[in-house]
Tab-separated table of C-alpha atoms in Angstrom:
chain	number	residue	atom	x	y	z
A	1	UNK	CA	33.626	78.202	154.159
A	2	UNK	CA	36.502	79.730	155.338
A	3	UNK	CA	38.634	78.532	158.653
A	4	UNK	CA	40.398	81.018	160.932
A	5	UNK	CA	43.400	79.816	161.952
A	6	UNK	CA	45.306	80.728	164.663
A	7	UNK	CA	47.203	83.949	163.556
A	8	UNK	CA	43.970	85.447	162.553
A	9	UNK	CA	44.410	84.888	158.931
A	10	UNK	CA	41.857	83.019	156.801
A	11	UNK	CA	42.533	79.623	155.631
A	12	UNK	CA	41.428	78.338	152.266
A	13	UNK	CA	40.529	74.732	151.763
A	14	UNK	CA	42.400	73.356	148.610
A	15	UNK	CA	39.144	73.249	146.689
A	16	UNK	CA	39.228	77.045	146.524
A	17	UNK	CA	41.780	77.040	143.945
A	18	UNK	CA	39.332	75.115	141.816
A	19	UNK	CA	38.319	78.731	140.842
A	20	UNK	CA	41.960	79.569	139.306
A	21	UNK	CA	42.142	76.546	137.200
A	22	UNK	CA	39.235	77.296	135.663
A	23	UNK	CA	40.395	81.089	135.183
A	24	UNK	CA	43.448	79.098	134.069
A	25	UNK	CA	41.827	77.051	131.438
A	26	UNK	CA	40.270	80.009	130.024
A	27	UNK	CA	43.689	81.963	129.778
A	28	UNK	CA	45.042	78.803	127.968
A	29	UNK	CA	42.594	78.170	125.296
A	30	UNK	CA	43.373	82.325	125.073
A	31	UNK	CA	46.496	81.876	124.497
A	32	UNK	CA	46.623	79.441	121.497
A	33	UNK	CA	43.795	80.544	119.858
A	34	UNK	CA	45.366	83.920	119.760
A	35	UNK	CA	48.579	82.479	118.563
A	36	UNK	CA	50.757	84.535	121.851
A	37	UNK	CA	52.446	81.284	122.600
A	38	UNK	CA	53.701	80.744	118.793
A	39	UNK	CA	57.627	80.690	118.497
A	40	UNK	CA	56.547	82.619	115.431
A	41	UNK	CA	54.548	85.265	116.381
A	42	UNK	CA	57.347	86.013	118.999
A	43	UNK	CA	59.684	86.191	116.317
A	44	UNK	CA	57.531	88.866	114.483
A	45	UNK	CA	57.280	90.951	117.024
A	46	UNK	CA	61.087	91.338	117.617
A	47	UNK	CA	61.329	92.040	114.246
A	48	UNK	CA	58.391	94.507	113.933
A	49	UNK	CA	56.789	92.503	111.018
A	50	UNK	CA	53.282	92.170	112.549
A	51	UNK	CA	51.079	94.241	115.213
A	52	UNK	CA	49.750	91.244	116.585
A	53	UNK	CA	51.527	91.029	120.057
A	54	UNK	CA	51.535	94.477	120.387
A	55	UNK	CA	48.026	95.176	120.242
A	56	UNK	CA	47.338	91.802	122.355
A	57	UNK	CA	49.890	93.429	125.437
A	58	UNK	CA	49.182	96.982	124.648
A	59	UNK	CA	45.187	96.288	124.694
A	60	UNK	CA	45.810	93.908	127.704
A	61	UNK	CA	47.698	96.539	129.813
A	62	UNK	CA	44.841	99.404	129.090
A	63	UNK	CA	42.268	97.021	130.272
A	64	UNK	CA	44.218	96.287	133.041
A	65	UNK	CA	45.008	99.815	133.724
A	66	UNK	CA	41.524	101.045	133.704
A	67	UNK	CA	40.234	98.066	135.633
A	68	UNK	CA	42.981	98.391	138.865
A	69	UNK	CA	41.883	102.245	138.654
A	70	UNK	CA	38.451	101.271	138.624
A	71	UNK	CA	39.335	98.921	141.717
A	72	UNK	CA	41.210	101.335	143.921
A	73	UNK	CA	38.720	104.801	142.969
A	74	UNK	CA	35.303	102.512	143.900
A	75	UNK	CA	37.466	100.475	146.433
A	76	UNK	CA	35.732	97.649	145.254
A	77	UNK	CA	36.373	93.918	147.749
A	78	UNK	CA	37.010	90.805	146.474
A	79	UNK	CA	34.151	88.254	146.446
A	80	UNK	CA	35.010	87.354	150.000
A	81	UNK	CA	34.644	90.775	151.053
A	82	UNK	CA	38.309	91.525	151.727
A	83	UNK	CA	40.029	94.635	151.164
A	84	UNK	CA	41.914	94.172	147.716
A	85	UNK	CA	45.734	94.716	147.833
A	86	UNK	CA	48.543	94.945	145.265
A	87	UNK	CA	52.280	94.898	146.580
A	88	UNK	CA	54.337	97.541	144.963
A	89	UNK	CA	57.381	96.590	143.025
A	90	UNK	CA	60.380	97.639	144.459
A	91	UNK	CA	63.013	98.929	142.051
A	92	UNK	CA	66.164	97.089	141.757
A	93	UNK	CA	68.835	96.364	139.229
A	94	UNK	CA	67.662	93.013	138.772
A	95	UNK	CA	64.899	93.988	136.751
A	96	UNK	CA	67.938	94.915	134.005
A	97	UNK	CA	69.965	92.139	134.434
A	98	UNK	CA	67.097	90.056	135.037
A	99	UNK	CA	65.233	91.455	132.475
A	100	UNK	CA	67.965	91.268	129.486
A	101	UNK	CA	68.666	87.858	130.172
A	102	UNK	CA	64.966	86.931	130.109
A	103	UNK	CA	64.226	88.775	127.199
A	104	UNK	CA	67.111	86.609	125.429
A	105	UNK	CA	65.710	83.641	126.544
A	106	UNK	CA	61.780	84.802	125.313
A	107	UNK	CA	63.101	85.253	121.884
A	108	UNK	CA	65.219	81.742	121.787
A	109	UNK	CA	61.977	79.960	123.068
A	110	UNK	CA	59.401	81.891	121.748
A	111	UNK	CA	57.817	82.112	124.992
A	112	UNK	CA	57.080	83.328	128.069
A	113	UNK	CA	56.527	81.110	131.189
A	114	UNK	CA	52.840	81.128	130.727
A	115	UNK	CA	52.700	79.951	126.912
A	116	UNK	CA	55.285	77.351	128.104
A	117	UNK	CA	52.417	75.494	130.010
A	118	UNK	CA	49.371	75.953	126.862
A	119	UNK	CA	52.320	74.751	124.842
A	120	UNK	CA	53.143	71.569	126.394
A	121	UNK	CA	49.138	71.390	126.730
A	122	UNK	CA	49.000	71.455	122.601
A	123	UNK	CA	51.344	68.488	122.344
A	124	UNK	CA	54.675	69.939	121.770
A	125	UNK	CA	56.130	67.341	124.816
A	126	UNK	CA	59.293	68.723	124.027
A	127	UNK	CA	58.329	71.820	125.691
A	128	UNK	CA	58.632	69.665	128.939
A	129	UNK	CA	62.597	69.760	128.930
A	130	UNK	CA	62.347	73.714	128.509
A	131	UNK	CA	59.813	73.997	131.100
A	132	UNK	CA	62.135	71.679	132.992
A	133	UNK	CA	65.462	74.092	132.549
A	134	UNK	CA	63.159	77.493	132.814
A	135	UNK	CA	62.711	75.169	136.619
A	136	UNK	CA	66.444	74.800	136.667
A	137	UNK	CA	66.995	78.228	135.959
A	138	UNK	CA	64.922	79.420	139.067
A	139	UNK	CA	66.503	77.331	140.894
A	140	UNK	CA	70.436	78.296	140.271
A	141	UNK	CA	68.906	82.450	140.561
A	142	UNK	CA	67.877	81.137	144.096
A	143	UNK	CA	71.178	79.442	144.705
A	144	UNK	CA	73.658	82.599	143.713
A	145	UNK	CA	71.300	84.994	144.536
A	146	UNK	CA	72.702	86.521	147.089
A	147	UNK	CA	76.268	87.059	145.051
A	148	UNK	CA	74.435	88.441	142.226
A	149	UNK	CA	73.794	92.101	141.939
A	150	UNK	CA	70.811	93.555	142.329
B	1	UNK	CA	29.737	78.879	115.681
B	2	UNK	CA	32.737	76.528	115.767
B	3	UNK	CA	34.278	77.257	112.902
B	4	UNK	CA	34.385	80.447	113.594
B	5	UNK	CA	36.410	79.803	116.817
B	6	UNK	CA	38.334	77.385	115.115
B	7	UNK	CA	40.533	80.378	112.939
B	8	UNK	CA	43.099	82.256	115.210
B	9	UNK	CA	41.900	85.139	117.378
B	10	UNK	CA	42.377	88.829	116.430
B	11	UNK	CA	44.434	90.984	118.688
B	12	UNK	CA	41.325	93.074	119.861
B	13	UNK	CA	39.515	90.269	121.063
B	14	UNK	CA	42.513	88.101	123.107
B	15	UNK	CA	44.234	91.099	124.414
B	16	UNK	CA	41.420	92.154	126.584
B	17	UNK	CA	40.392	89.566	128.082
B	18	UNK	CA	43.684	88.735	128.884
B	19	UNK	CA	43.634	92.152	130.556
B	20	UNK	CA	40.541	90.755	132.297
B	21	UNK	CA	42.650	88.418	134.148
B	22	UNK	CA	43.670	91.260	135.946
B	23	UNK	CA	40.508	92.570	137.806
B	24	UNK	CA	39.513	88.720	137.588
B	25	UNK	CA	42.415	87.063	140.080
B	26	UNK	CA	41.830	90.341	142.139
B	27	UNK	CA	38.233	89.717	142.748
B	28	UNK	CA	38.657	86.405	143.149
B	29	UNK	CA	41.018	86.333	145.688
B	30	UNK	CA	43.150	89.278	146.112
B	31	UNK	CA	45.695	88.010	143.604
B	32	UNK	CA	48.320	89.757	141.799
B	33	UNK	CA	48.450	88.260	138.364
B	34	UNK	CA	52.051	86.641	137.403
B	35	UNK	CA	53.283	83.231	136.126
B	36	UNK	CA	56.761	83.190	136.392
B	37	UNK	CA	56.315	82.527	140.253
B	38	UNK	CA	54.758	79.098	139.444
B	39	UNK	CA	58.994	77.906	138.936
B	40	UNK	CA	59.852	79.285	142.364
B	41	UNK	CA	56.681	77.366	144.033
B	42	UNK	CA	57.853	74.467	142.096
B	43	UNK	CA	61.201	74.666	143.360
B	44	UNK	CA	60.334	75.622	146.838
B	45	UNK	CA	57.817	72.706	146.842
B	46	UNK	CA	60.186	69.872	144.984
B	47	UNK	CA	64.105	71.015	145.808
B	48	UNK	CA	64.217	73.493	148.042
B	49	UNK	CA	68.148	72.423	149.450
B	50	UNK	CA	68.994	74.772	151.798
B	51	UNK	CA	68.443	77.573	150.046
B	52	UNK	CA	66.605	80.866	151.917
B	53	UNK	CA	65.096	82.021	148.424
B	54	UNK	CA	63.042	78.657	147.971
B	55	UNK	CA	62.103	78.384	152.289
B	56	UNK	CA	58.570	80.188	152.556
B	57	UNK	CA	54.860	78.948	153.263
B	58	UNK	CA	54.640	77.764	149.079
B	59	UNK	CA	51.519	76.148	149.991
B	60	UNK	CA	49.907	79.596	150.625
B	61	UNK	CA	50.969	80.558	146.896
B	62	UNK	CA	49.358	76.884	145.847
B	63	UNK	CA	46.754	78.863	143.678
B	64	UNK	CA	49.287	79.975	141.376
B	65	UNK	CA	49.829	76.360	140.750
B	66	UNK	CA	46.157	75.596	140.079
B	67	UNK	CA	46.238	78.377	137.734
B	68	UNK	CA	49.944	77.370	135.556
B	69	UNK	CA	47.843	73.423	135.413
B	70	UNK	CA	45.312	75.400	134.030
B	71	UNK	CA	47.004	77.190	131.337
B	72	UNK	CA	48.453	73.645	130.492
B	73	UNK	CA	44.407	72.036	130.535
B	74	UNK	CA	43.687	75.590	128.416
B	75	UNK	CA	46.128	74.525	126.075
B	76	UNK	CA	44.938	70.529	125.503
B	77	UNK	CA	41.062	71.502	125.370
B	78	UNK	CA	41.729	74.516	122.503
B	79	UNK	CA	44.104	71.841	120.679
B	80	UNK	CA	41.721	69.093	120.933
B	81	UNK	CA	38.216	71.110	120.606
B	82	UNK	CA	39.552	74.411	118.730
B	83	UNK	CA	42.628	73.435	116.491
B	84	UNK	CA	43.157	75.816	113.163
B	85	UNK	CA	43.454	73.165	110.638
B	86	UNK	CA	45.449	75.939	108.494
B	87	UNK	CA	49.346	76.554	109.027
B	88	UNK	CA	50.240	79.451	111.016
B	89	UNK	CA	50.426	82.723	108.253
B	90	UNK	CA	53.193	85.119	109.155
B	91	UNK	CA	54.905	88.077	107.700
B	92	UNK	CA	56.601	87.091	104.032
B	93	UNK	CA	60.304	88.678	104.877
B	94	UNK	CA	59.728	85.905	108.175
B	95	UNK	CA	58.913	83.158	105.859
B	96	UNK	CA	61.894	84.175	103.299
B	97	UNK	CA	64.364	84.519	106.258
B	98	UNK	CA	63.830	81.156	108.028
B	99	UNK	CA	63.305	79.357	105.153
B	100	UNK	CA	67.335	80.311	104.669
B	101	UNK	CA	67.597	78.287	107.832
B	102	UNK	CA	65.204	74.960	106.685
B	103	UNK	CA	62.343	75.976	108.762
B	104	UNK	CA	59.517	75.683	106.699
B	105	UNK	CA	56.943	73.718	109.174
B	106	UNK	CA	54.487	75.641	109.779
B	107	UNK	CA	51.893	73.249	111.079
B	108	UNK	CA	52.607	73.836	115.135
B	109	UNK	CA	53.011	76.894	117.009
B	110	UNK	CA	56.934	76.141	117.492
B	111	UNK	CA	59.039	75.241	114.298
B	112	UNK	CA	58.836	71.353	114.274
B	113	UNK	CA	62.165	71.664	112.476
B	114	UNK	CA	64.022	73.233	115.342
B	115	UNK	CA	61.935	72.028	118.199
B	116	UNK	CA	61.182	68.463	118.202
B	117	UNK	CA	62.470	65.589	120.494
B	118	UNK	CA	64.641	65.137	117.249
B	119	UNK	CA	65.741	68.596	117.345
B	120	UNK	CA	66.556	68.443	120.847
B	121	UNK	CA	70.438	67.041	119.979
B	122	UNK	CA	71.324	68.889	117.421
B	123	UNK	CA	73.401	72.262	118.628
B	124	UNK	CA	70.694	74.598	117.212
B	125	UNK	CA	67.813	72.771	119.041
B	126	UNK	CA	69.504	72.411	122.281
B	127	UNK	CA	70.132	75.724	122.577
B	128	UNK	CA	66.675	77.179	121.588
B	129	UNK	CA	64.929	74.601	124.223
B	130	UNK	CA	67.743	73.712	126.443
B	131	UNK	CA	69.592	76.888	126.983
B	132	UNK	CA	66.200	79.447	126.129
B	133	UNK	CA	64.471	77.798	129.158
B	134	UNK	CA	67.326	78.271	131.171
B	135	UNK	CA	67.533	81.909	130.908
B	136	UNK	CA	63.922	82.095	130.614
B	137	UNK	CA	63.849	80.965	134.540
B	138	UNK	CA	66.764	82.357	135.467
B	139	UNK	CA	65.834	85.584	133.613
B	140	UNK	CA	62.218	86.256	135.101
B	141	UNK	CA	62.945	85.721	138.779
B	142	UNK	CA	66.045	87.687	138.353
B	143	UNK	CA	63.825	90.510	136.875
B	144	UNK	CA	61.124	89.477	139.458
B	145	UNK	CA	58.770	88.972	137.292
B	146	UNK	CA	57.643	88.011	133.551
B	147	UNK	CA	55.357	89.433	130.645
B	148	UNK	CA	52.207	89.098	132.958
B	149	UNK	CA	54.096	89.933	136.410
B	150	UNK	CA	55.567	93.219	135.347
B	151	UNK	CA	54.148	93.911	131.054
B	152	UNK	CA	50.452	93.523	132.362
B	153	UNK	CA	50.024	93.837	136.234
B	154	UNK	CA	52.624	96.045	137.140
B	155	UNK	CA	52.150	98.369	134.122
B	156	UNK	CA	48.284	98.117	135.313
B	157	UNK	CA	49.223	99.293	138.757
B	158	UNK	CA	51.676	102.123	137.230
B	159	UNK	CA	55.053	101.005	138.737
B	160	UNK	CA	57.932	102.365	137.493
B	161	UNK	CA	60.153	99.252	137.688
B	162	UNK	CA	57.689	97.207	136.211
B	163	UNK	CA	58.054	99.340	133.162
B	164	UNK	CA	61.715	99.138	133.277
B	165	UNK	CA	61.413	95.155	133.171
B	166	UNK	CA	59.583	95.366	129.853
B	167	UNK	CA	61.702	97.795	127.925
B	168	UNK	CA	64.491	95.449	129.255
B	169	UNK	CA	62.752	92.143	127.923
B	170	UNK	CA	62.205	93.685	124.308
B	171	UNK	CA	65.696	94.905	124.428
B	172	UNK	CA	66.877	91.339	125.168
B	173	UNK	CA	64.508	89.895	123.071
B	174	UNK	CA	65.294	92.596	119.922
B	175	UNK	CA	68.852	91.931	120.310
B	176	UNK	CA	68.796	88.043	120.801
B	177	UNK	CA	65.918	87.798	117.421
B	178	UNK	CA	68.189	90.085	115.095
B	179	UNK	CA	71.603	89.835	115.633
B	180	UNK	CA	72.310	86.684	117.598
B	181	UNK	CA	69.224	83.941	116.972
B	182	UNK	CA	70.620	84.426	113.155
B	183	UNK	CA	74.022	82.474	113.964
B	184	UNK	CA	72.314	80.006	116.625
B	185	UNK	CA	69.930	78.675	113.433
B	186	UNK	CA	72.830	78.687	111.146
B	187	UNK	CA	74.520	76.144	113.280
């Protein structure tokens, strides 16, 4: 299964990631059916007209919550035995720059980078040039980065 | 059976199992759950320049990749297999307010009126796709993170900044939906 390479860590042959497209998949078909990558569903929400997205993150998060405290209290492994790890996030004022601009850019697009994928999936190909710019847009962050404040 | 998956999915059944996806990557693999990352291994894999931010083993992050193609596979199979034949229904006052703006497609989950290849030129269009994706990547690494990355795995793991992130996307979002998106669409 699972190679040891020289630094002691464990190296994973490609097919291993067949597992997260298929976790993937799932999350798609999730994602239209429950309308979270609709421009217009986004636009509700910032205007308070619907609970849908709401109870889809709120709901999300508690599940979430309950299952990383179930996780940590039963120190459950992963299914390769491994101790299971979650890196902290460090505080910095990125996340309020970042963050604004981001949240700008959710409600111009109607989406998130996630959705942007099941979109382009459901045949809006024009989805492909913002997908293509949200790409750009990593790339100038990476390229000023270190001017920017954070 | 299939008709009944066919109709959109109520809040209290999509919301958690997308909080599933949490304890799912984790077991699977010892993966923190978070999207916006797939753009920086895209970069980091296709352009990296010379640029520190995008230099890193991306191949060890490839599963993150596998997992963005299969959002994209998620989203053919439920529009091939799965598709609501009804228009999207939202709130009236939505309805009445872009309808002041000629968007009265309904049929897709983005306004074909705004969003379309056709679209794409005109100054309202190129600045919802063109200039929304833009800050959309620019935005989430900035903020280290998106909707899944900080709203549902770092809220999950009770960090603080995470939680910042998110009141900092709705503010962005709130003030972007009400008080600026109404000139953009009047262009």
């Amino acid at each position: 299964m699972n190679n040891i390479n020289s630094n002691g860590e464990k190296k994973s042959k490609w097919y291993h990631n067949l597992k997260f497209l298929f976790v993937g998949s799932l999350f798609g078909i999730l994602f239209v059916k429950s309308e979270v990558v609709s421009w217009f569903r986004i636009q509700e929400m910032f205007r308070l007209q619907s609970f849908h997205m709401y109870g889809i993150i709120g709901s999300a998060v508690l599940v979430g919550l309950i299952s990383v405290w179930i996780i940590k209290k039963f120190n459950v492994k992963t299914i390769h035995g491994e101790k299971i790890t979650i890196a902290p996030k460090k505080f910095n004022k990125g996340q309020i720059y970042g963050g604004l601009i981001f949240g700008f850019g959710w409600a111009l697009t109607g989406a998130c980078p996630g959705p942007l994928f099941a979109q382009i999936g459901t045949g809006a190909t024009v989805i492909v040039i913002t997908l293509l710019s949200a790409i750009a847009g990593t790339w100038v962050y990476g390229y000023f980065r270190e001017r920017l404040p954070h | 059976m299939i008709e009944f998956l066919r109709q959109p999915w109520p809040w209290y059944i999509a919301g958690p199992i997308i909080g599933l996806t949490v304890p799912a990557l984790l077991l699977l693999g010892n993966k923190s759950f978070g999207i916006s990352s797939s753009l920086r291994h895209i970069c980091a894999s296709c352009v990296p320049a010379k640029i520190p931010f995008f230099h890193y083993d991306w191949k060890k992050e490839a599963w993150n990749l596998f997992f963005v193609f299969g959002i994209f596979l998620g989203g053919v199979l439920a529009a091939v297999f799965l598709a609501n034949p009804h228009p999207i229904e939202v709130n009236p006052a939505l309805a009445d307010e872009l309808a002041g703006y000629g968007i009265t497609n309904y049929n897709n989950l983005i306004p074909a009126d705004v969003m379309s290849w056709k679209a794409l030129v005109t100054p309202r269009g190129f600045i919802l796709i063109v200039v929304g994706g833009f800050l959309v990547g620019f935005g989430t690494r900035y903020a280290g993170g998106c909707t899944s990355g900080h709203s549902i795995m770092g809220l999950s793991n009770l960090q603080w900044p995470s939680l910042i992130a998110t009141i900092c996307f709705m503010i962005g979002g709130f003030v972007m939906a009400n008080l600026i998106l109404p000139y953009i669409l009047s262009l």
